[in-house]
Tab-separated table of C-alpha atoms in Angstrom:
chain	number	residue	atom	x	y	z
A	15	GLY	CA	131.810	-100.752	78.252
A	16	SER	CA	129.615	-98.029	76.905
A	17	MET	CA	125.862	-98.475	76.595
A	18	THR	CA	125.655	-96.367	73.475
A	19	GLU	CA	122.651	-97.850	71.713
A	20	THR	CA	119.015	-97.049	72.323
A	21	GLY	CA	115.669	-98.332	71.115
A	22	GLU	CA	114.389	-101.851	70.625
A	23	HIS	CA	117.510	-103.230	68.945
A	24	HIS	CA	119.923	-102.618	71.813
A	25	TRP	CA	119.627	-106.323	72.788
A	26	GLY	CA	120.804	-107.218	69.269
A	27	SER	CA	121.533	-110.916	68.763
A	28	LEU	CA	120.834	-111.714	72.407
A	29	GLY	CA	117.079	-111.293	71.970
A	30	GLU	CA	115.020	-109.162	74.341
A	31	PRO	CA	113.090	-111.125	76.992
A	32	ASP	CA	109.288	-111.104	76.906
A	33	ILE	CA	108.331	-109.652	80.255
A	34	GLY	CA	110.483	-106.552	80.282
A	35	GLN	CA	113.452	-105.740	82.480
A	36	GLN	CA	112.475	-108.075	85.374
A	37	ALA	CA	113.142	-111.111	83.148
A	38	GLY	CA	116.624	-110.041	82.141
A	39	LYS	CA	119.122	-107.238	82.098
A	40	LEU	CA	121.495	-106.016	79.403
A	41	LEU	CA	124.774	-105.490	81.294
A	42	ASN	CA	127.373	-104.410	78.756
A	43	VAL	CA	127.808	-103.425	75.099
A	44	VAL	CA	131.263	-102.897	73.591
A	45	ASP	CA	131.786	-101.894	69.963
A	46	THR	CA	135.124	-102.913	68.432
A	47	ALA	CA	136.504	-102.801	64.878
A	48	VAL	CA	135.844	-106.542	64.370
A	49	ALA	CA	132.653	-107.145	66.341
A	50	THR	CA	130.091	-105.841	68.808
A	51	LEU	CA	130.137	-107.676	72.124
A	52	ARG	CA	126.943	-107.804	74.218
A	53	HIS	CA	126.527	-109.355	77.654
A	54	ALA	CA	123.173	-109.923	79.363
A	55	PHE	CA	121.694	-111.829	82.298
A	56	TYR	CA	118.407	-113.775	82.000
A	57	ARG	CA	116.449	-114.934	85.034
A	58	LEU	CA	114.938	-118.392	85.505
A	59	GLY	CA	111.778	-118.590	83.383
A	60	ALA	CA	112.724	-115.767	81.007
A	61	THR	CA	111.458	-116.296	77.452
A	62	VAL	CA	112.571	-114.571	74.265
A	63	PRO	CA	110.057	-114.451	71.370
A	64	ASN	CA	111.125	-115.597	67.895
A	65	TYR	CA	113.702	-113.282	66.292
A	66	SER	CA	116.361	-113.495	63.603
A	67	PHE	CA	120.071	-112.658	63.647
A	68	ASP	CA	121.051	-109.672	61.542
A	69	ARG	CA	124.753	-110.566	61.706
A	70	ASP	CA	126.853	-113.743	61.963
A	71	THR	CA	127.095	-114.206	65.730
A	72	LEU	CA	128.891	-116.289	68.358
A	73	VAL	CA	126.760	-116.958	71.441
A	74	TYR	CA	128.192	-118.268	74.721
A	75	GLY	CA	126.124	-119.062	77.828
A	76	VAL	CA	126.937	-119.677	81.503
A	77	GLY	CA	124.179	-121.239	83.588
A	78	GLY	CA	120.941	-122.440	82.077
A	79	PRO	CA	120.059	-124.763	80.577
A	80	CYS	CA	118.686	-122.669	77.728
A	81	VAL	CA	116.190	-124.277	75.352
A	82	GLN	CA	115.783	-122.957	71.828
A	83	HIS	CA	112.871	-123.516	69.461
A	84	HIS	CA	113.878	-123.542	65.812
A	85	GLY	CA	111.877	-124.830	62.835
A	86	GLY	CA	109.582	-126.916	65.039
A	87	ALA	CA	112.464	-128.532	66.955
A	88	ARG	CA	113.239	-128.053	70.658
A	89	LEU	CA	116.982	-128.087	71.334
A	90	VAL	CA	119.069	-127.619	74.463
A	91	ARG	CA	121.675	-125.108	73.422
A	92	ARG	CA	125.381	-125.977	73.603
A	93	ARG	CA	127.531	-123.585	75.650
A	94	LEU	CA	129.149	-121.955	72.590
A	95	MET	CA	127.281	-121.683	69.270
A	96	PHE	CA	127.822	-120.021	65.914
A	97	TYR	CA	124.667	-118.642	64.245
A	98	PRO	CA	124.663	-117.299	60.672
A	99	ARG	CA	122.898	-114.110	59.704
A	100	GLY	CA	119.180	-114.787	59.127
A	101	TYR	CA	118.954	-117.718	61.592
A	102	GLU	CA	115.699	-117.596	63.605
A	103	HIS	CA	114.773	-118.989	66.994
A	104	SER	CA	112.921	-118.342	70.256
A	105	LEU	CA	114.370	-119.128	73.695
A	106	GLU	CA	113.349	-120.247	77.169
A	107	PHE	CA	115.710	-120.153	80.130
A	108	LEU	CA	115.349	-123.064	82.584
A	109	GLY	CA	117.861	-121.532	84.982
A	110	PRO	CA	119.534	-118.155	85.532
A	111	THR	CA	121.955	-117.578	82.646
A	112	HIS	CA	124.637	-115.128	81.603
A	113	ILE	CA	124.805	-114.840	77.799
A	114	LEU	CA	127.547	-113.282	75.728
A	115	ALA	CA	126.970	-112.475	72.045
A	116	ILE	CA	129.819	-111.528	69.718
A	117	GLU	CA	128.247	-110.039	66.579
A	118	LEU	CA	130.766	-110.147	63.758
A	119	ASP	CA	131.357	-107.175	61.508
A	120	SER	CA	130.112	-108.214	58.056
A	121	ALA	CA	133.073	-106.422	56.446
A	122	ARG	CA	135.660	-108.451	58.372
A	123	ASP	CA	138.238	-110.298	56.269
A	124	GLY	CA	140.138	-113.512	56.841
A	125	PHE	CA	137.319	-115.221	58.752
A	126	SER	CA	136.148	-118.443	57.139
A	127	GLY	CA	133.981	-119.889	59.863
A	128	PRO	CA	130.978	-122.206	59.632
A	129	VAL	CA	128.145	-121.389	57.218
A	130	GLN	CA	125.277	-122.854	59.271
A	131	ALA	CA	124.299	-122.972	62.956
A	132	THR	CA	127.149	-124.931	64.535
A	133	PRO	CA	127.980	-125.958	68.120
A	134	LEU	CA	131.620	-125.052	68.771
A	135	PRO	CA	134.069	-127.105	70.864
A	136	ALA	CA	135.232	-126.496	74.426
A	137	THR	CA	138.755	-125.764	73.143
A	138	LEU	CA	137.370	-122.306	72.231
A	139	TYR	CA	135.912	-121.472	75.647
A	140	THR	CA	139.090	-119.953	77.113
A	141	PRO	CA	139.553	-117.372	74.319
A	142	VAL	CA	135.831	-116.463	74.698
A	143	TRP	CA	136.401	-115.830	78.413
A	144	ARG	CA	139.454	-113.750	77.589
A	145	ALA	CA	137.339	-111.417	75.442
A	146	MET	CA	134.453	-111.368	77.940
A	147	LEU	CA	136.635	-110.530	80.941
A	148	LYS	CA	138.496	-107.802	79.058
A	149	ALA	CA	135.107	-106.244	78.236
A	150	ALA	CA	133.875	-106.659	81.837
A	151	ASP	CA	137.078	-105.015	83.125
A	152	GLY	CA	136.471	-101.978	80.898
A	153	GLU	CA	139.548	-102.534	78.711
A	154	PRO	CA	139.706	-100.300	75.590
A	155	PRO	CA	137.767	-101.563	72.519
A	156	GLU	CA	140.989	-102.276	70.600
A	157	ILE	CA	142.159	-104.678	73.358
A	158	VAL	CA	138.764	-106.432	73.387
A	159	GLY	CA	138.844	-106.498	69.563
A	160	ALA	CA	142.302	-108.137	69.557
A	161	ALA	CA	140.998	-110.900	71.876
A	162	ILE	CA	138.016	-111.429	69.531
A	163	SER	CA	140.325	-111.601	66.478
A	164	GLU	CA	142.348	-114.338	68.206
A	165	LEU	CA	139.120	-116.274	68.848
A	166	LEU	CA	137.994	-115.897	65.201
A	167	ALA	CA	141.312	-117.296	63.947
A	168	MET	CA	140.792	-120.379	66.162
A	169	ILE	CA	137.206	-120.828	64.896
A	170	SER	CA	138.407	-120.614	61.271
A	171	ALA	CA	141.010	-123.302	61.998
A	172	PHE	CA	138.376	-125.572	63.590
A	173	ALA	CA	135.821	-125.039	60.794
A	174	ASN	CA	138.396	-125.867	58.122
A	175	ARG	CA	139.544	-129.134	59.748
A	176	SER	CA	136.227	-130.920	58.955
A	177	ALA	CA	136.008	-133.546	61.701
A	178	PRO	CA	134.616	-137.009	60.836
A	179	ALA	CA	131.115	-137.917	62.084
A	180	CYS	CA	132.459	-140.190	64.854
A	181	VAL	CA	134.330	-137.215	66.384
A	182	ILE	CA	131.297	-134.879	66.145
A	183	ASP	CA	129.140	-137.585	67.814
A	184	THR	CA	131.750	-138.131	70.538
A	185	ILE	CA	131.975	-134.397	71.262
A	186	ASP	CA	128.164	-134.335	71.610
A	187	ARG	CA	128.285	-137.312	74.021
A	188	ILE	CA	130.993	-135.680	76.153
A	189	HIS	CA	128.940	-132.469	76.370
A	190	ALA	CA	125.807	-134.427	77.322
A	191	GLN	CA	127.648	-136.277	80.135
A	192	TRP	CA	130.380	-133.770	80.949
A	193	SER	CA	130.445	-134.440	84.714
A	194	GLU	CA	131.267	-138.143	84.272
A	195	VAL	CA	132.803	-138.833	80.873
A	196	ALA	CA	133.045	-142.444	79.656
A	197	SER	CA	136.416	-143.999	78.756
A	198	ALA	CA	137.805	-143.648	75.243
A	199	ARG	CA	137.091	-147.372	74.747
A	200	ALA	CA	133.404	-146.984	75.703
A	201	LEU	CA	133.056	-143.861	73.542
A	202	ALA	CA	134.635	-145.723	70.615
A	203	VAL	CA	132.135	-148.586	70.993
A	204	GLN	CA	129.271	-146.043	70.919
A	205	ALA	CA	130.775	-144.376	67.831
A	206	GLY	CA	131.309	-147.735	66.072
A	207	VAL	CA	135.066	-147.301	65.540
A	208	SER	CA	138.255	-148.567	67.193
A	209	PRO	CA	139.607	-146.700	70.257
A	210	GLN	CA	142.898	-146.037	68.414
A	211	TYR	CA	141.098	-144.506	65.431
A	212	LEU	CA	138.785	-142.385	67.608
A	213	CYS	CA	141.648	-141.043	69.760
A	214	ARG	CA	143.712	-140.156	66.686
A	215	ALA	CA	140.794	-138.543	64.810
A	216	PHE	CA	139.639	-136.670	67.927
A	217	ARG	CA	143.079	-135.193	68.527
A	218	LYS	CA	143.463	-134.202	64.872
A	219	ALA	CA	140.069	-132.440	64.846
A	220	THR	CA	140.250	-130.686	68.226
A	221	GLY	CA	143.957	-130.390	68.991
A	222	THR	CA	143.449	-132.166	72.307
A	223	THR	CA	142.771	-135.638	73.774
A	224	ILE	CA	139.352	-136.937	74.845
A	225	GLN	CA	140.257	-136.771	78.559
A	226	GLN	CA	141.765	-133.272	78.258
A	227	TYR	CA	138.627	-132.166	76.428
A	228	ALA	CA	136.445	-133.511	79.267
A	229	LEU	CA	138.626	-131.621	81.746
A	230	LEU	CA	138.148	-128.384	79.749
A	231	LEU	CA	134.376	-128.781	80.179
A	232	ARG	CA	134.630	-129.329	83.935
A	233	LEU	CA	136.981	-126.351	84.306
A	234	ASP	CA	134.605	-124.188	82.303
A	235	HIS	CA	131.682	-125.210	84.500
A	236	ALA	CA	133.710	-124.271	87.604
A	237	ARG	CA	134.770	-120.973	86.011
A	238	GLY	CA	131.106	-120.194	85.294
A	239	LEU	CA	130.105	-120.926	88.901
A	240	LEU	CA	132.928	-118.766	90.298
A	241	TRP	CA	131.982	-115.911	88.025
A	242	ALA	CA	128.172	-116.066	88.116
A	243	THR	CA	127.406	-117.225	91.678
A	244	ARG	CA	128.554	-116.493	95.228
A	245	LEU	CA	129.913	-120.008	95.725
A	246	PRO	CA	133.473	-120.066	97.163
């Protein structure tokens, strides 16, 4: 990718860390017709002062955890998030973290994604990796852009399915305990619905089963370790 931008805004939606280059490093910037893709690495202890997004942005992180401060709340950030233009937060990194930001072109058409800050499901992680690896491999911007367009179509589909609260709660529980996910029966008890209803609603909202979803999270964790560490 080409590092074409200069000045204080070259970190864009990633947010520049407080203590200069030692705290983090901007690794790659790729401009495509649909979005600008930025990839950076933040060290353990890096902090990013409060800033706001100037474009609708998808943010994906490997490593962490990353804590965000927004409107007085302290939240541990989900692996893949959508942030609308104008959203503000500050960040602290509790572990070394690779972050990818996909800043959407405001003139894009056909994208009807979320309208507020929204954690996105693990079913979208593979298409994010596809775009990230194409950028890391130096593929032409139109190839990276095509991978991003595919991802945006999947996000639109998810946003327009409107999952019931029990499914959203269950997804949150799976993410919180991804290494040892409870049975569908136990998750249904926690959600206050029948196992049959939860399994059906979960599949309708995500396109996958509860156990397959849990497997996607474990695979993604392994993929992150393979990519971001020297572990075999």
